[in-house]
Amino acid sequence: MTTSDFCIKWGAYGLALLPVWLFEHCVLGYLPLPGGAPLLLPLAAIAVAVLEGGVAGAGFGLAVGVLCDQVYFSAAGGWTIGLTLLGAGAGIASRYGLRQNLTGCLLCSAAGLVLIDGVRALRLLLTGRAGVHAVLAVALPEILWSMAFVFPIYGLFRWVFLRVPKRTVL
């Protein structure tokens, strides 16, 4: 793959991330959804990881994690590290254990969201800032709302995947 193909491929994925980010923060951020607001950026990282594999998924997860650290204002680098690891894990799982299709993306997304909310819940519980019932009242609806958006996010990134050069140097 030439450098030009490489730039086109990852530029296309970056452009596909833009409407996901805008929809999450400009539309979903203002809707009064019961429970928590859906997390779409981590789902985008997981979708690309499922389609591209572990190393490329880790790289895209790193980029999305940096963006998440800037827009979620909560973890001081935790999103960058977490989404890099989730991207690598989802890519490896889909390449060697699951299939690189919608079912694999659904399973990886569910596991990723449970891990994300599990870490956030554990942090709140250990610091005493929230009780178990309060944490579950936010985490479970957030996971369910987020899972509803796996289908369009996977569809968007699959559409990009089918139209960009396939081989990568990563």
XYZ file of N, CA, C and O in Angstrom:
680
model
N 0.841 -1.165 0.000
C 0.000 0.000 0.000
C 0.893 1.236 0.000
O 1.823 1.336 0.777
N 0.596 2.141 -0.863
C 1.396 3.367 -0.953
C 1.021 4.320 0.176
O -0.012 4.165 0.840
N 1.846 5.309 0.370
C 1.576 6.315 1.392
C 0.282 7.062 1.084
O -0.492 7.385 1.983
N 0.041 7.298 -0.186
C -1.186 7.976 -0.593
C -2.418 7.141 -0.233
O -3.400 7.669 0.293
N -2.352 5.831 -0.529
C -3.469 4.946 -0.169
C -3.690 4.923 1.336
O -4.820 4.916 1.817
N -2.599 4.876 2.088
C -2.666 4.863 3.538
C -3.348 6.131 4.059
O -4.233 6.065 4.914
N -2.970 7.274 3.536
C -3.559 8.550 3.963
C -5.030 8.642 3.566
O -5.855 9.149 4.343
N -5.365 8.146 2.399
C -6.759 8.156 1.960
C -7.602 7.269 2.869
O -8.693 7.655 3.299
N -7.092 6.088 3.173
C -7.832 5.145 4.009
C -8.123 5.734 5.380
O -9.280 5.764 5.823
N -7.105 6.196 6.075
C -7.306 6.675 7.443
C -7.946 8.055 7.459
O -8.633 8.409 8.427
N -7.770 8.816 6.405
C -8.504 10.073 6.289
C -9.998 9.831 6.124
O -10.825 10.560 6.691
N -10.356 8.794 5.362
C -11.770 8.444 5.191
C -12.381 7.987 6.510
O -13.513 8.359 6.841
N -11.647 7.196 7.275
C -12.143 6.793 8.591
C -12.292 8.011 9.511
O -13.248 8.102 10.274
N -11.353 8.936 9.437
C -11.449 10.146 10.238
C -12.640 11.005 9.845
O -13.340 11.555 10.704
N -12.896 11.110 8.552
C -14.068 11.867 8.094
C -15.367 11.177 8.495
O -16.360 11.844 8.796
N -15.377 9.843 8.508
C -16.573 9.115 8.930
C -16.815 9.284 10.430
O -17.955 9.187 10.890
N -15.746 9.542 11.180
C -15.890 9.755 12.621
C -16.545 11.101 12.917
O -17.233 11.249 13.933
N -16.370 12.062 12.047
C -16.897 13.409 12.272
C -18.419 13.446 12.467
O -18.893 14.030 13.446
N -19.242 12.827 11.602
C -20.692 12.873 11.851
C -21.101 12.113 13.111
O -22.072 12.483 13.772
N -20.353 11.072 13.467
C -20.651 10.338 14.704
C -20.447 11.262 15.896
O -21.286 11.351 16.796
N -19.317 11.949 15.900
C -19.009 12.871 16.989
C -20.019 14.012 17.051
O -20.516 14.368 18.132
N -20.339 14.608 15.906
C -21.299 15.707 15.878
C -22.684 15.260 16.327
O -23.375 15.978 17.065
N -23.102 14.077 15.900
C -24.417 13.566 16.307
C -24.454 13.322 17.817
O -25.440 13.647 18.477
N -23.365 12.754 18.355
C -23.335 12.480 19.789
C -23.412 13.761 20.612
O -24.138 13.827 21.603
N -22.681 14.788 20.202
C -22.588 15.984 21.029
C -23.566 17.088 20.665
O -23.915 17.890 21.534
N -24.026 17.117 19.426
C -24.941 18.193 19.031
C -26.402 17.759 19.042
O -27.293 18.604 19.106
N -26.664 16.463 18.965
C -28.048 15.983 18.966
C -28.334 15.219 20.257
O -29.215 15.599 21.034
N -27.603 14.147 20.492
C -27.876 13.312 21.662
C -27.574 14.028 22.974
O -28.182 13.723 23.998
N -26.650 14.947 22.950
C -26.325 15.696 24.157
C -27.455 16.589 24.641
O -27.484 16.982 25.808
N -28.402 16.900 23.774
C -29.508 17.777 24.134
C -30.840 17.046 24.250
O -31.846 17.672 24.558
N -30.856 15.753 23.998
C -32.086 14.977 24.154
C -32.196 14.478 25.592
O -31.230 13.964 26.144
N -33.361 14.604 26.184
C -33.532 14.120 27.556
C -33.785 12.610 27.579
O -34.912 12.154 27.717
N -32.733 11.833 27.438
C -32.859 10.382 27.455
C -32.839 9.889 28.905
O -32.021 10.337 29.700
N -33.738 8.960 29.249
C -33.728 8.435 30.617
C -32.454 7.617 30.862
O -32.032 6.840 30.024
N -31.846 7.827 31.996
C -30.599 7.117 32.304
C -29.414 7.950 31.885
O -29.285 9.098 32.247
N -28.547 7.367 31.106
C -27.342 8.066 30.659
C -27.361 8.313 29.168
O -28.164 7.748 28.433
N -26.486 9.167 28.730
C -26.364 9.477 27.307
C -25.522 8.400 26.624
O -24.579 7.869 27.210
N -25.848 8.038 25.395
C -25.075 7.006 24.694
C -23.646 7.452 24.391
O -23.386 8.632 24.167
N -22.747 6.490 24.391
C -21.341 6.719 24.045
C -21.116 6.212 22.626
O -21.054 5.000 22.393
N -21.005 7.110 21.671
C -20.859 6.702 20.282
C -19.407 6.644 19.818
O -19.063 5.827 18.965
N -18.549 7.495 20.349
C -17.151 7.495 19.913
C -16.452 6.172 20.230
O -15.746 5.635 19.368
N -16.624 5.596 21.420
C -16.019 4.278 21.652
C -16.568 3.201 20.715
O -15.835 2.316 20.287
N -17.846 3.302 20.363
C -18.418 2.332 19.422
C -17.778 2.459 18.045
O -17.588 1.459 17.350
N -17.447 3.675 17.651
C -16.775 3.880 16.364
C -15.397 3.237 16.376
O -14.998 2.578 15.409
N -14.670 3.396 17.476
C -13.345 2.780 17.582
C -13.444 1.265 17.534
O -12.638 0.599 16.876
N -14.437 0.709 18.188
C -14.614 -0.743 18.197
C -15.025 -1.234 16.813
O -14.539 -2.277 16.347
N -15.890 -0.505 16.118
C -16.319 -0.914 14.773
C -15.136 -0.973 13.811
O -14.988 -1.931 13.045
N -14.272 0.030 13.840
C -13.097 0.027 12.965
C -12.154 -1.099 13.360
O -11.584 -1.778 12.495
N -12.003 -1.349 14.641
C -11.137 -2.437 15.097
C -11.652 -3.784 14.622
O -10.862 -4.647 14.196
N -12.951 -3.983 14.660
C -13.532 -5.240 14.187
C -13.259 -5.420 12.698
O -12.933 -6.513 12.243
N -13.363 -4.362 11.935
C -13.162 -4.449 10.490
C -11.690 -4.554 10.096
O -11.353 -5.256 9.141
N -10.806 -3.876 10.810
C -9.410 -3.753 10.389
C -8.434 -4.669 11.122
O -7.337 -4.905 10.637
N -8.764 -5.124 12.320
C -7.842 -5.977 13.059
C -7.233 -5.267 14.257
O -7.510 -4.094 14.526
N -6.380 -5.991 14.972
C -5.863 -5.532 16.250
C -4.952 -4.329 16.207
O -5.141 -3.370 16.956
N -3.941 -4.333 15.355
C -2.980 -3.233 15.336
C -3.630 -1.960 14.801
O -3.486 -0.878 15.392
N -4.356 -2.080 13.706
C -5.042 -0.912 13.157
C -6.133 -0.437 14.112
O -6.350 0.770 14.259
N -6.809 -1.375 14.784
C -7.819 -1.007 15.774
C -7.219 -0.266 16.948
O -7.810 0.674 17.468
N -6.031 -0.679 17.369
C -5.349 0.026 18.456
C -4.971 1.436 18.019
O -5.107 2.392 18.800
N -4.500 1.589 16.788
C -4.137 2.915 16.289
C -5.332 3.834 16.195
O -5.269 5.002 16.608
N -6.439 3.336 15.668
C -7.644 4.160 15.573
C -8.218 4.412 16.967
O -8.703 5.506 17.256
N -8.143 3.410 17.842
C -8.578 3.595 19.225
C -7.772 4.667 19.933
O -8.307 5.442 20.726
N -6.481 4.725 19.641
C -5.621 5.766 20.205
C -6.097 7.150 19.765
O -6.238 8.066 20.581
N -6.365 7.291 18.469
C -6.820 8.587 17.944
C -8.180 8.969 18.527
O -8.394 10.117 18.940
N -9.104 8.018 18.581
C -10.425 8.301 19.141
C -10.324 8.560 20.643
O -11.036 9.406 21.188
N -9.418 7.860 21.315
C -9.221 8.078 22.741
C -8.729 9.474 23.049
O -9.164 10.101 24.023
N -7.832 9.991 22.225
C -7.371 11.377 22.409
C -8.545 12.335 22.238
O -8.717 13.277 23.020
N -9.378 12.091 21.226
C -10.563 12.920 21.025
C -11.507 12.815 22.222
O -12.027 13.823 22.708
N -11.724 11.601 22.726
C -12.608 11.406 23.879
C -12.086 12.122 25.117
O -12.862 12.690 25.889
N -10.777 12.095 25.330
C -10.214 12.803 26.471
C -10.474 14.302 26.375
O -10.604 14.979 27.393
N -10.573 14.819 25.170
C -10.831 16.236 24.992
C -12.303 16.590 25.123
O -12.639 17.658 25.620
N -13.208 15.713 24.693
C -14.625 16.071 24.695
C -15.387 15.560 25.910
O -16.418 16.123 26.260
N -14.914 14.508 26.572
C -15.636 13.991 27.737
C -15.155 14.608 29.043
O -15.824 14.509 30.051
N -14.000 15.210 29.081
C -13.473 15.930 30.251
C -13.520 15.116 31.541
O -13.880 15.633 32.577
N -13.174 13.848 31.507
C -13.380 13.107 32.738
C -12.223 12.241 33.199
O -12.138 11.946 34.373
N -11.356 11.813 32.340
C -10.470 10.736 32.758
C -8.983 11.048 32.710
O -8.193 10.202 33.057
N -8.583 12.205 32.294
C -7.169 12.602 32.286
C -6.274 11.556 31.629
O -5.325 11.069 32.220
N -6.599 11.185 30.419
C -5.794 10.212 29.688
C -6.344 8.806 29.725
O -5.859 7.929 29.019
N -7.340 8.575 30.525
C -7.919 7.236 30.639
C -8.594 6.754 29.366
O -8.533 5.575 29.021
N -9.239 7.675 28.655
C -9.885 7.297 27.395
C -8.842 6.893 26.355
O -9.054 5.943 25.593
N -7.736 7.585 26.316
C -6.697 7.272 25.333
C -6.159 5.869 25.563
O -6.085 5.062 24.630
N -5.810 5.580 26.774
C -5.279 4.245 27.099
C -6.366 3.189 26.932
O -6.142 2.140 26.331
N -7.551 3.476 27.458
C -8.640 2.506 27.408
C -9.081 2.157 26.002
O -9.270 0.980 25.666
N -9.256 3.158 25.150
C -9.710 2.873 23.785
C -8.610 2.252 22.931
O -8.905 1.499 22.006
N -7.365 2.539 23.246
C -6.276 1.848 22.554
C -6.329 0.355 22.876
O -6.247 -0.491 21.977
N -6.490 0.039 24.149
C -6.576 -1.372 24.556
C -7.850 -2.029 24.037
O -7.827 -3.192 23.598
N -8.975 -1.302 24.081
C -10.226 -1.855 23.550
C -10.144 -2.085 22.044
O -10.649 -3.092 21.539
N -9.529 -1.157 21.329
C -9.363 -1.333 19.885
C -8.514 -2.544 19.560
O -8.841 -3.336 18.670
N -7.420 -2.700 20.293
C -6.565 -3.870 20.075
C -7.311 -5.153 20.422
O -7.286 -6.127 19.660
N -7.996 -5.151 21.552
C -8.727 -6.348 21.976
C -9.854 -6.716 21.031
O -10.039 -7.888 20.682
N -10.629 -5.726 20.597
C -11.735 -5.994 19.671
C -11.214 -6.479 18.326
O -11.779 -7.394 17.720
N -10.120 -5.880 17.862
C -9.541 -6.316 16.588
C -9.010 -7.737 16.649
O -9.225 -8.535 15.735
N -8.327 -8.065 17.734
C -7.793 -9.432 17.890
C -8.932 -10.423 18.057
O -8.920 -11.506 17.450
N -9.931 -10.070 18.874
C -11.063 -10.978 19.089
C -11.831 -11.231 17.799
O -12.216 -12.372 17.506
N -12.043 -10.191 17.011
C -12.805 -10.368 15.772
C -11.991 -11.098 14.708
O -12.541 -11.796 13.874
N -10.698 -10.940 14.733
C -9.865 -11.578 13.724
C -9.661 -13.067 14.023
O -9.664 -13.890 13.125
N -9.484 -13.403 15.314
C -9.108 -14.771 15.651
C -10.178 -15.566 16.391
O -10.139 -16.784 16.394
N -11.144 -14.899 17.024
C -12.141 -15.631 17.784
C -13.543 -15.481 17.222
O -14.290 -16.438 17.121
N -13.885 -14.273 16.872
C -15.203 -13.975 16.330
C -15.075 -13.752 14.831
O -14.025 -13.949 14.258
N -16.139 -13.326 14.236
C -16.086 -12.967 12.819
C -16.027 -11.462 12.673
O -16.464 -10.727 13.538
N -15.505 -11.026 11.551
C -15.417 -9.594 11.271
C -16.696 -9.148 10.578
O -16.691 -8.741 9.421
N -17.805 -9.216 11.311
C -19.102 -8.835 10.776
C -19.915 -8.137 11.863
O -19.395 -7.809 12.927
N -21.199 -7.922 11.601
C -22.051 -7.219 12.545
C -22.165 -7.954 13.872
O -22.151 -7.332 14.938
N -22.246 -9.258 13.834
C -22.340 -10.035 15.080
C -21.090 -9.843 15.931
O -21.183 -9.633 17.144
N -19.925 -9.915 15.311
C -18.682 -9.670 16.044
C -18.633 -8.265 16.604
O -18.170 -8.043 17.729
N -19.134 -7.299 15.833
C -19.157 -5.914 16.297
C -20.120 -5.752 17.473
O -19.813 -5.050 18.438
N -21.267 -6.403 17.414
C -22.213 -6.340 18.532
C -21.608 -6.917 19.803
O -21.724 -6.326 20.883
N -20.957 -8.073 19.693
C -20.350 -8.699 20.867
C -19.203 -7.863 21.424
O -19.099 -7.665 22.640
N -18.352 -7.373 20.548
C -17.227 -6.538 21.002
C -17.722 -5.221 21.589
O -17.166 -4.725 22.579
N -18.758 -4.647 21.002
C -19.308 -3.395 21.516
C -19.918 -3.592 22.896
O -19.717 -2.769 23.793
N -20.673 -4.675 23.062
C -21.264 -4.952 24.375
C -20.174 -5.142 25.422
O -20.247 -4.574 26.520
N -19.160 -5.920 25.088
C -18.059 -6.147 26.031
C -17.321 -4.847 26.325
O -16.985 -4.554 27.482
N -17.078 -4.041 25.303
C -16.385 -2.773 25.495
C -17.169 -1.807 26.364
O -16.608 -1.163 27.256
N -18.474 -1.698 26.127
C -19.297 -0.804 26.938
C -19.382 -1.265 28.386
O -19.360 -0.448 29.313
N -19.477 -2.575 28.596
C -19.494 -3.098 29.963
C -18.166 -2.796 30.653
O -18.145 -2.405 31.830
N -17.062 -2.946 29.937
C -15.759 -2.618 30.525
C -15.640 -1.125 30.843
O -15.164 -0.750 31.924
N -16.057 -0.291 29.918
C -15.982 1.164 30.139
C -16.815 1.556 31.356
O -16.330 2.239 32.265
N -18.078 1.133 31.369
C -18.928 1.513 32.494
C -18.533 0.795 33.775
O -18.725 1.329 34.870
N -17.957 -0.379 33.657
C -17.463 -1.081 34.846
C -16.322 -0.333 35.507
O -16.288 -0.190 36.734
N -15.395 0.169 34.699
C -14.275 0.938 35.252
C -14.773 2.246 35.858
O -14.359 2.639 36.955
N -15.675 2.908 35.154
C -16.224 4.161 35.682
C -16.999 3.922 36.971
O -16.896 4.695 37.932
N -17.793 2.845 37.019
C -18.559 2.523 38.222
C -17.638 2.163 39.381
O -17.858 2.608 40.515
N -16.616 1.386 39.107
C -15.671 1.007 40.151
C -14.984 2.231 40.739
O -14.817 2.334 41.960
N -14.615 3.165 39.877
C -13.981 4.400 40.352
C -14.921 5.196 41.254
O -14.524 5.701 42.302
N -16.197 5.288 40.859
C -17.163 6.020 41.685
C -17.438 5.306 43.003
O -17.584 5.943 44.051
N -17.521 3.993 42.962
C -17.787 3.227 44.176
C -16.613 3.273 45.146
O -16.796 3.412 46.360
N -15.395 3.143 44.623
C -14.225 3.138 45.495
C -13.938 4.498 46.122
O -13.405 4.573 47.232
N -14.281 5.562 45.425
C -14.070 6.899 45.993
C -15.244 7.338 46.851
O -15.170 8.384 47.494
N -16.320 6.574 46.857
C -17.476 6.897 47.685
C -18.342 8.014 47.149
O -19.166 8.566 47.869
N -18.200 8.343 45.873
C -18.989 9.439 45.292
C -20.385 9.009 44.878
O -21.230 9.850 44.612
N -20.632 7.692 44.808
C -21.954 7.209 44.430
C -22.162 5.806 44.991
O -21.204 5.065 45.219
N -23.418 5.475 45.202
C -23.762 4.143 45.675
C -24.023 3.194 44.513
O -24.095 3.610 43.353
N -24.189 1.940 44.829
C -24.384 0.915 43.806
C -25.639 1.182 42.993
O -25.630 1.078 41.756
N -26.731 1.541 43.658
C -27.988 1.778 42.940
C -27.881 2.966 41.988
O -28.402 2.919 40.871
N -27.218 4.011 42.417
C -27.053 5.186 41.556
C -26.180 4.863 40.350
O -26.466 5.300 39.229
N -25.132 4.095 40.572
C -24.234 3.723 39.477
C -24.968 2.845 38.467
O -24.882 3.070 37.252
N -25.710 1.861 38.955
C -26.449 0.978 38.050
C -27.573 1.710 37.330
O -27.888 1.385 36.180
N -28.162 2.701 37.977
C -29.241 3.470 37.358
C -28.749 4.292 36.174
O -29.533 4.659 35.303
N -27.459 4.571 36.127
C -26.887 5.309 34.993
C -26.204 4.361 34.014
O -26.375 4.477 32.800
N -25.461 3.396 34.509
C -24.655 2.530 33.644
C -25.507 1.640 32.745
O -25.225 1.523 31.544
N -26.523 1.016 33.285
C -27.330 0.095 32.469
C -28.080 0.802 31.338
O -28.015 0.352 30.184
N -28.784 1.912 31.597
C -29.419 2.612 30.466
C -28.404 3.143 29.455
O -28.664 3.135 28.246
N -27.243 3.588 29.939
C -26.217 4.084 29.028
C -25.743 2.988 28.087
O -25.587 3.207 26.882
N -25.544 1.797 28.610
C -25.133 0.664 27.774
C -26.228 0.322 26.771
O -25.954 0.114 25.583
N -27.463 0.271 27.230
C -28.570 -0.085 26.332
C -28.782 0.964 25.246
O -28.986 0.614 24.074
N -28.738 2.246 25.606
C -28.867 3.300 24.602
C -27.721 3.230 23.598
O -27.920 3.406 22.397
N -26.535 2.994 24.090
C -25.370 2.919 23.202
C -25.486 1.741 22.240
O -25.155 1.863 21.055
N -25.939 0.609 22.737
C -26.054 -0.586 21.884
C -27.044 -0.369 20.740
O -26.910 -0.976 19.683
N -28.017 0.492 20.934
C -28.972 0.779 19.858
C -28.298 1.450 18.666
O -28.791 1.367 17.535
N -27.161 2.095 18.898
C -26.473 2.813 17.829
C -25.356 1.990 17.173
O -24.668 2.497 16.285
N -25.164 0.749 17.589
C -24.135 -0.092 16.968
C -24.457 -0.325 15.497
O -23.568 -0.282 14.645
N -25.716 -0.531 15.178
C -26.110 -0.835 13.800
C -25.751 0.280 12.826
O -25.082 0.024 11.818
N -26.168 1.533 13.060
C -25.782 2.574 12.094
C -24.289 2.881 12.096
O -23.722 3.181 11.042
N -23.631 2.787 13.240
C -22.196 3.063 13.282
C -21.430 1.993 12.535
O -20.535 2.291 11.730
N -21.782 0.733 12.754
C -21.124 -0.337 12.014
C -21.392 -0.184 10.514
O -20.490 -0.356 9.696
N -22.623 0.158 10.161
C -22.957 0.343 8.746
C -22.136 1.446 8.099
O -21.653 1.294 6.970
N -21.962 2.547 8.799
C -21.166 3.657 8.272
C -19.721 3.241 8.054
O -19.156 3.466 6.972
N -19.104 2.616 9.044
C -17.697 2.258 8.922
C -17.497 1.053 7.994
O -16.455 0.938 7.357
N -18.471 0.191 7.878
C -18.386 -0.898 6.887
C -18.452 -0.318 5.484
O -17.752 -0.768 4.583
N -19.293 0.688 5.295
C -19.382 1.352 3.993
C -18.028 1.952 3.627
O -17.580 1.835 2.490
N -17.371 2.601 4.581
C -16.039 3.160 4.335
C -15.044 2.037 4.064
O -14.245 2.112 3.129
N -15.094 0.981 4.864
C -14.171 -0.153 4.727
C -14.230 -0.765 3.327
O -13.205 -1.138 2.761
N -15.423 -0.872 2.763
C -15.583 -1.474 1.439
C -15.074 -0.568 0.315
O -14.882 -1.025 -0.802
N -14.839 0.703 0.606
C -14.447 1.651 -0.441
C -13.022 2.168 -0.333
O -12.585 2.933 -1.162
N -12.293 1.755 0.685
C -10.911 2.222 0.833
C -9.944 1.077 0.539
O -10.335 -0.079 0.526
N -8.676 1.391 0.277
C -7.691 0.330 0.039
C -7.627 -0.617 1.243
O -7.739 -0.193 2.389
N -7.457 -1.909 0.986
C -7.567 -2.914 2.039
C -6.293 -3.180 2.820
O -6.307 -3.355 4.003
N -5.180 -3.281 2.174
C -3.950 -3.636 2.875
C -3.401 -2.442 3.628
O -3.446 -1.324 3.143
N -2.879 -2.691 4.785
C -2.330 -1.606 5.603
C -0.909 -1.957 6.014
O -0.547 -3.127 6.057
N -0.112 -0.954 6.281
C 1.268 -1.188 6.690
C 1.367 -1.408 8.191
O 2.433 -1.718 8.696
N 0.288 -1.208 8.924
C 0.324 -1.406 10.370
C 0.221 -2.879 10.713
O -0.543 -3.611 10.277
